Tab-separated table of C-alpha atoms in Angstrom:
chain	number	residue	atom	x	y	z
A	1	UNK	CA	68.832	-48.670	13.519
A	2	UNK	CA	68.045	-45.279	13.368
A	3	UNK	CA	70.316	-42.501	15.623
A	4	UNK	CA	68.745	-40.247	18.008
A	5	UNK	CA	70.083	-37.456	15.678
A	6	UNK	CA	67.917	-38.834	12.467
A	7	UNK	CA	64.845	-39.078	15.062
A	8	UNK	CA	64.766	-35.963	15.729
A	9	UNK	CA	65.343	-34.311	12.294
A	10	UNK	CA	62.386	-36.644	11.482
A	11	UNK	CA	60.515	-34.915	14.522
A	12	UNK	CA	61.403	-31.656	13.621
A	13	UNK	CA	60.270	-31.738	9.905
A	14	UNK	CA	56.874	-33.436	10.966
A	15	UNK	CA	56.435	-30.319	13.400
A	16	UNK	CA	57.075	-27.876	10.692
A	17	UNK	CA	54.664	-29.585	8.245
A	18	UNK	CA	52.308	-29.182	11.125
A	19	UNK	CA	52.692	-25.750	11.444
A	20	UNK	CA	52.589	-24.925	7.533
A	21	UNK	CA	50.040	-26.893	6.437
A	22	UNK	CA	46.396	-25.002	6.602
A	23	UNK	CA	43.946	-25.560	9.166
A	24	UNK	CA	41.571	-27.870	7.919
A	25	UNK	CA	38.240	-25.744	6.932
A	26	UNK	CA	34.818	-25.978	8.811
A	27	UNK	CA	32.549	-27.822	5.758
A	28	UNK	CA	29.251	-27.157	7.453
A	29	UNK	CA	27.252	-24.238	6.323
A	30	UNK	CA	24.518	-22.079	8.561
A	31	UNK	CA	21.080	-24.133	8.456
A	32	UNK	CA	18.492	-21.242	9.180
A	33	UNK	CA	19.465	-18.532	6.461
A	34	UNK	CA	20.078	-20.629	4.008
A	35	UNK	CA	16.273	-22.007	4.600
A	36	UNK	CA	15.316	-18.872	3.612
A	37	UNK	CA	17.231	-18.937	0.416
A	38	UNK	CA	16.574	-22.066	-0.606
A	39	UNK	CA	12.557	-21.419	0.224
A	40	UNK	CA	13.062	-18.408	-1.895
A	41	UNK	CA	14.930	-20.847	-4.930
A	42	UNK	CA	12.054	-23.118	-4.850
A	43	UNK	CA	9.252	-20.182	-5.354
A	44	UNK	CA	11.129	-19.236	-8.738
A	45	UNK	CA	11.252	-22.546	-9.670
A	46	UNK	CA	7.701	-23.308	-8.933
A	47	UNK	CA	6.415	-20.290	-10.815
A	48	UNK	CA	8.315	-21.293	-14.031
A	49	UNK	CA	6.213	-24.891	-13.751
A	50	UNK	CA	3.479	-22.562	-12.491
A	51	UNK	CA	3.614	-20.724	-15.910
A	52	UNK	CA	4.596	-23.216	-18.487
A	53	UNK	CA	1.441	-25.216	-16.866
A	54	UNK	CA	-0.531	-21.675	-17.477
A	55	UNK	CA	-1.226	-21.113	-13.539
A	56	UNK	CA	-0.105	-17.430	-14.171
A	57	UNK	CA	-1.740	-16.095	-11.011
A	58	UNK	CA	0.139	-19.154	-8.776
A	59	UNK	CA	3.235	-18.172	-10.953
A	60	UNK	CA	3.035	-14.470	-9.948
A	61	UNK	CA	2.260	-14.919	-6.331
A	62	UNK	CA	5.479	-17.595	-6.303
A	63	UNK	CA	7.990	-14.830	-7.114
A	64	UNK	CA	5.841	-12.601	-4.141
A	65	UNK	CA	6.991	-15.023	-1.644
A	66	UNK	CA	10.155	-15.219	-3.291
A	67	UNK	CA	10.628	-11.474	-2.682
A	68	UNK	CA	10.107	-11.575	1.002
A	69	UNK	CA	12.199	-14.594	1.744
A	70	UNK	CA	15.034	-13.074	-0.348
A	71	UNK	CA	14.703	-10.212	2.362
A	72	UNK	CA	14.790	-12.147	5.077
A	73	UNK	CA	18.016	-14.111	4.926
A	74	UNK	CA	19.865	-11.337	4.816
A	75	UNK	CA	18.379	-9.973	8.050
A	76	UNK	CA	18.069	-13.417	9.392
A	77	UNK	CA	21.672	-13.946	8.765
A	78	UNK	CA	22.553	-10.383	10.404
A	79	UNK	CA	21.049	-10.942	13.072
A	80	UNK	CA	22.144	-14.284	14.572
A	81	UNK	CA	25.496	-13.408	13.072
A	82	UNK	CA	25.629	-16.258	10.672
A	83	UNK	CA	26.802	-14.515	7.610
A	84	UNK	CA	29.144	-16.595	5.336
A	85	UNK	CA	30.419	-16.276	1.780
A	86	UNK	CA	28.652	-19.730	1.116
A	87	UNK	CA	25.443	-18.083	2.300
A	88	UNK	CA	26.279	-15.049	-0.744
A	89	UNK	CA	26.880	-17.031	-3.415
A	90	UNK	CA	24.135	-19.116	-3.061
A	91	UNK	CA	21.640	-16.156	-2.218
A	92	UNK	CA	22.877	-14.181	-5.984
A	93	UNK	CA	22.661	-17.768	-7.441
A	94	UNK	CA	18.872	-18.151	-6.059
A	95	UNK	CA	17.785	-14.538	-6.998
A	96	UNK	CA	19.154	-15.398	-10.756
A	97	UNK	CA	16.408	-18.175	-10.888
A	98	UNK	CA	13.734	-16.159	-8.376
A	99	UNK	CA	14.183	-12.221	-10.447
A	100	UNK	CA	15.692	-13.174	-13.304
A	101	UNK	CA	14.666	-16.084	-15.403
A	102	UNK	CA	11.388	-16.822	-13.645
A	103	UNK	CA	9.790	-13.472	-14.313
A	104	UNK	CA	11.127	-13.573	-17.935
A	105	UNK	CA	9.676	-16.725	-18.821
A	106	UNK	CA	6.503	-16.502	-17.076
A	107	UNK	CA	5.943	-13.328	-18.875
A	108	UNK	CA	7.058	-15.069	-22.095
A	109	UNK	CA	4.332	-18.005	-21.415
A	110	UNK	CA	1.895	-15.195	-20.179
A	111	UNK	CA	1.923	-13.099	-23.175
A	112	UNK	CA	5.057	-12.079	-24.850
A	113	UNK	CA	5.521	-15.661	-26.535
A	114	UNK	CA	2.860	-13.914	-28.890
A	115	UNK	CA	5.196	-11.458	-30.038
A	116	UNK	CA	7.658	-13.724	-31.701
A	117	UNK	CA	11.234	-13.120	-31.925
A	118	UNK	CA	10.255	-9.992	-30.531
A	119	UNK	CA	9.236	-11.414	-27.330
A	120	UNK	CA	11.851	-13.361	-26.596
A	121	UNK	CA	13.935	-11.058	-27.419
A	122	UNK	CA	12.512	-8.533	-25.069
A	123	UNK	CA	12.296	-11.558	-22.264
A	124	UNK	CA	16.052	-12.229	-22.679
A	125	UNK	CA	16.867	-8.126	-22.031
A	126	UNK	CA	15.619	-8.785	-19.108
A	127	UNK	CA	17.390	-11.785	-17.844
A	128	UNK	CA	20.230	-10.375	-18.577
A	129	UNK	CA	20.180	-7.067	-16.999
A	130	UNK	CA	19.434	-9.311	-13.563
A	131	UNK	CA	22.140	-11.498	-13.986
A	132	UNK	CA	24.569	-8.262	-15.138
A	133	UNK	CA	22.666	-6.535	-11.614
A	134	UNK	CA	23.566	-9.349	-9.637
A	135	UNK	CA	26.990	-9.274	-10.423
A	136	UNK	CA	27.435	-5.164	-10.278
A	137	UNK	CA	25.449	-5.506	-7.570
A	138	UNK	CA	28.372	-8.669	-5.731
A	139	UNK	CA	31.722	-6.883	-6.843
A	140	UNK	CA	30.043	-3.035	-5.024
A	141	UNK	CA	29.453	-4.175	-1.993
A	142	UNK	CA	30.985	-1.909	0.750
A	143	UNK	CA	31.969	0.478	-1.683
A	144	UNK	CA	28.822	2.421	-2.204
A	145	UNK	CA	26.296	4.042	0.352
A	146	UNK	CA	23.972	1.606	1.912
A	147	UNK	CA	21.285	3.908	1.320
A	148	UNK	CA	20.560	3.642	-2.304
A	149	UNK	CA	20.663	0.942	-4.495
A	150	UNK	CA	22.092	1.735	-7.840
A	151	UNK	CA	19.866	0.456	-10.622
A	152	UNK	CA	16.664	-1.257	-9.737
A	153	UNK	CA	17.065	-4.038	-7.807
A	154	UNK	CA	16.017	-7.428	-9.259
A	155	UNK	CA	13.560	-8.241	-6.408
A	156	UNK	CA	11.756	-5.401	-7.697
A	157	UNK	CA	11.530	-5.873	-10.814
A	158	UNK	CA	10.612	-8.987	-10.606
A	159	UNK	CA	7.721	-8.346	-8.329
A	160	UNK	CA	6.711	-5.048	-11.171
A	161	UNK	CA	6.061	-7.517	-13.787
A	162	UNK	CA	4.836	-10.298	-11.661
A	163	UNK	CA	2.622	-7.270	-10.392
A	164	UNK	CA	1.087	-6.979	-14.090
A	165	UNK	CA	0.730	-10.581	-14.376
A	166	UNK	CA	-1.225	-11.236	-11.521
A	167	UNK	CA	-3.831	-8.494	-11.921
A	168	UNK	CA	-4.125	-8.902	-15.883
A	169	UNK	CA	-4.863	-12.473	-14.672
A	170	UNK	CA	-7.271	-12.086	-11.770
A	171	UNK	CA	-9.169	-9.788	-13.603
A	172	UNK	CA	-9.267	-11.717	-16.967
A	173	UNK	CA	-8.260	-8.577	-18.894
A	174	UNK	CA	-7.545	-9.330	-22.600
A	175	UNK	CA	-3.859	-8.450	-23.434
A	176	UNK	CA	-3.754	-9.606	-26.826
A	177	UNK	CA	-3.824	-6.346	-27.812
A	178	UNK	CA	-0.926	-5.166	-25.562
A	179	UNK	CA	1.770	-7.895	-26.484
A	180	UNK	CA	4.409	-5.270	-27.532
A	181	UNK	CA	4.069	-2.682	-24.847
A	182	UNK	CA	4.360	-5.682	-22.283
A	183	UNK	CA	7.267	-7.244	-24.382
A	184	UNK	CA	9.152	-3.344	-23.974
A	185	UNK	CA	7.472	-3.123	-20.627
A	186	UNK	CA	9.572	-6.033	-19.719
A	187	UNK	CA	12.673	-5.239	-21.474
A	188	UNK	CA	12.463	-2.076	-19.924
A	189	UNK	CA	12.798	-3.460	-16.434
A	190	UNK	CA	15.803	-5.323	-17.550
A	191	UNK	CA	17.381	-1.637	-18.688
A	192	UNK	CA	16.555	-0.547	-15.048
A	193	UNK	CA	18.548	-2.928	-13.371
A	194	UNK	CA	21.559	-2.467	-14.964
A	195	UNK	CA	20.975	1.596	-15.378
A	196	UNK	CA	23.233	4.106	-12.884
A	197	UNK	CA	19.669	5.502	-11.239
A	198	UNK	CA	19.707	5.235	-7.648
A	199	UNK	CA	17.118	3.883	-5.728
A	200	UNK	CA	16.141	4.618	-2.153
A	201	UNK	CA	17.193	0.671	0.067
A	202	UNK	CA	15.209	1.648	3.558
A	203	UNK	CA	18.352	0.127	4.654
A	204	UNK	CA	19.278	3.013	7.285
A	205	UNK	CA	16.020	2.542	8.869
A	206	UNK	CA	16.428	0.946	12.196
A	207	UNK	CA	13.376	-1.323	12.891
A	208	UNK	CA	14.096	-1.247	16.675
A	209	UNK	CA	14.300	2.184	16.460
A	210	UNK	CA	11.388	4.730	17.017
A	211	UNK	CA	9.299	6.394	14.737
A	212	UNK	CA	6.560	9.015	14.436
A	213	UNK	CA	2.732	8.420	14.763
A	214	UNK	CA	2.044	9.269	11.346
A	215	UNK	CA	4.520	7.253	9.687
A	216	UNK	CA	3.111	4.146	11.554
A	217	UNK	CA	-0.300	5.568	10.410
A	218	UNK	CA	0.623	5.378	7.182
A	219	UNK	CA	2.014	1.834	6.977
A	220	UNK	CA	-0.978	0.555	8.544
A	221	UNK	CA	-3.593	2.540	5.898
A	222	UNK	CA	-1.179	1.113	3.134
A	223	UNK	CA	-1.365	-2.631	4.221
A	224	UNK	CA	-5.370	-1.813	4.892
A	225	UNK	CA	-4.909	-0.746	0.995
A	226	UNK	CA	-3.512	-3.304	-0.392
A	227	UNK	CA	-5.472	-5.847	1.691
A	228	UNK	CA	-8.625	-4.565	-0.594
A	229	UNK	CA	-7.155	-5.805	-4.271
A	230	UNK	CA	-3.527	-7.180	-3.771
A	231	UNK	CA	-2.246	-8.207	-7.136
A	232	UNK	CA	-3.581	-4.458	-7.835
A	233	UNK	CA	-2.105	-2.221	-5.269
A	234	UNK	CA	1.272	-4.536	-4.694
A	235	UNK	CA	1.440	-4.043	-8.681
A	236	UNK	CA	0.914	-0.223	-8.777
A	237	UNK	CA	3.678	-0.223	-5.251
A	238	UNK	CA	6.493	-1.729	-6.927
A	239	UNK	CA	5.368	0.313	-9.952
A	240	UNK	CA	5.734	3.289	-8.480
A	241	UNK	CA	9.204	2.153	-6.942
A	242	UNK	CA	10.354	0.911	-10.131
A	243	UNK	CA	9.777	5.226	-11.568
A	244	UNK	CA	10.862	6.474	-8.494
A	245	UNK	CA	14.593	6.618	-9.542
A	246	UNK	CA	13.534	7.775	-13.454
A	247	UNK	CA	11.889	10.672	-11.672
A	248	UNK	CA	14.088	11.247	-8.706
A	249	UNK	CA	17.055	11.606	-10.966
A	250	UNK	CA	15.247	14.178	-13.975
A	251	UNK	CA	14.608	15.853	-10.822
A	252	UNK	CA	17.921	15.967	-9.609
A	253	UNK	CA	18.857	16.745	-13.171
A	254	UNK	CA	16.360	19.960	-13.503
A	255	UNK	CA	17.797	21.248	-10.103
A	256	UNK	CA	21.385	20.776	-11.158
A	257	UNK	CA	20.644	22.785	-14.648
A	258	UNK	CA	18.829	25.877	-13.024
A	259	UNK	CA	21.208	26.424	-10.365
């Protein structure tokens, strides 16, 4: 027969096992942002089908849609305050399929495949300035200003070659002429993401906040722009994005020198 005495050192170490061991962990995850990511996941994986089947313009459009679910998780998850480490990892690990190895090998089955080991070469550049982006881009955060991004950002990029794609495709242009400066068009990209340029987020502008007539004036003429040719003027957009930080920072650069 056990004593009192041995009952209640049995009692007591049971209590502070309790209190040591961890709290057991939550294993659900938050349904809606994660939709967005995983919508986002399937457009890069439909646009590599898309391309290997040679469906360049549904391959190019894919990585479109990709682009503006990938930037509405985030804000989805912000604002219904469902933010979770889960919900980061698998957001970098969807924009590695979405920006980085979609656009490379659609590109590749597009046109650069007729470039050789050149080609691929230039197609692997860029995969792996996104995945090297993505991580900079995971081990930075809260340490650098909101406000700029530094190197492109793979959404970008992605949607700058998807861009060229999409409009070489729509309007049957013949770019067997142009395999190389696509191939370092590409691999230039790739260089971009991974460079120390800044690039302007828009993440200090508050959406509930107000702004002046002319500003909504000209978001409206630029969506009436872009409504005329889209693969077109959402190519030239993220274009111009994509040299905005080249030019921003020679600029920068020139001031710096003459003062």
């Amino acid at each position: 027969m056990n004593s009192p005495q041995g009952n209640e050192s049995e009692q007591s170490d049971q209590l502070n096992q309790e209190s040591t061991d961890p709290k057991p962990r939550s294993r659900g995850i938050y349904l809606l942002p994660n939709l967005f990511t995983t919508g986002a996941l399937f457009c890069g994986f439909y646009a590599v089908v898309a391309g290997m089947n040679g469906v360049f313009d549904n391959a190019a459009i894919a990585i479109f849609v990709a682009m503006v679910l990938d930037g509405l998780d985030g804000r989805v998850a912000r604002l219904t305050n469902t933010q979770s480490a889960f919900g980061a990892e698998y957001d970098s690990l969807a924009d590695m399929v979405s920006f980085g190895v979609a656009p490379a090998l659609v590109s590749f089955s597009w046109a650069l495949s007729g470039a050789g080991k050149f080609g691929w070469f230039c197609a692997f550049i860029y995969v792996a300035g996104a995945a090297l982006r993505l991580a900079r881009f995971n081990t930075q955060i809260g340490s650098v200003d909101k406000r700029y991004f530094i190197g492109l950002p793979s959404p970008a990029a992605a949607a700058a070659i998807a861009g060229l794609v999409w409009a070489c495709v729509e309007f049957d242009i013949d770019v067997s002429n142009m395999i190389y400066p696509i191939a370092i068009y590409v691999a230039l990209m790739g260089v971009l993401m991974v460079s120390n340029v800044l690039y302007y987020s828009f993440k200090d502008v508050d959406p509930k906040g107000k702004i002046p007539f002319m500003i909504l004036l000209v978001i409206v003429l630029t969506i009436g722009v872009i409504s005329i040719s889209p693969s077109i003027f959402l190519w030239l957009l993220l274009l111009g994005y994509s040299l905005s930080g080249p030019v921003l920072w020679l600029l920068r650069k020139r001031k710096t020198l003459s003062s």
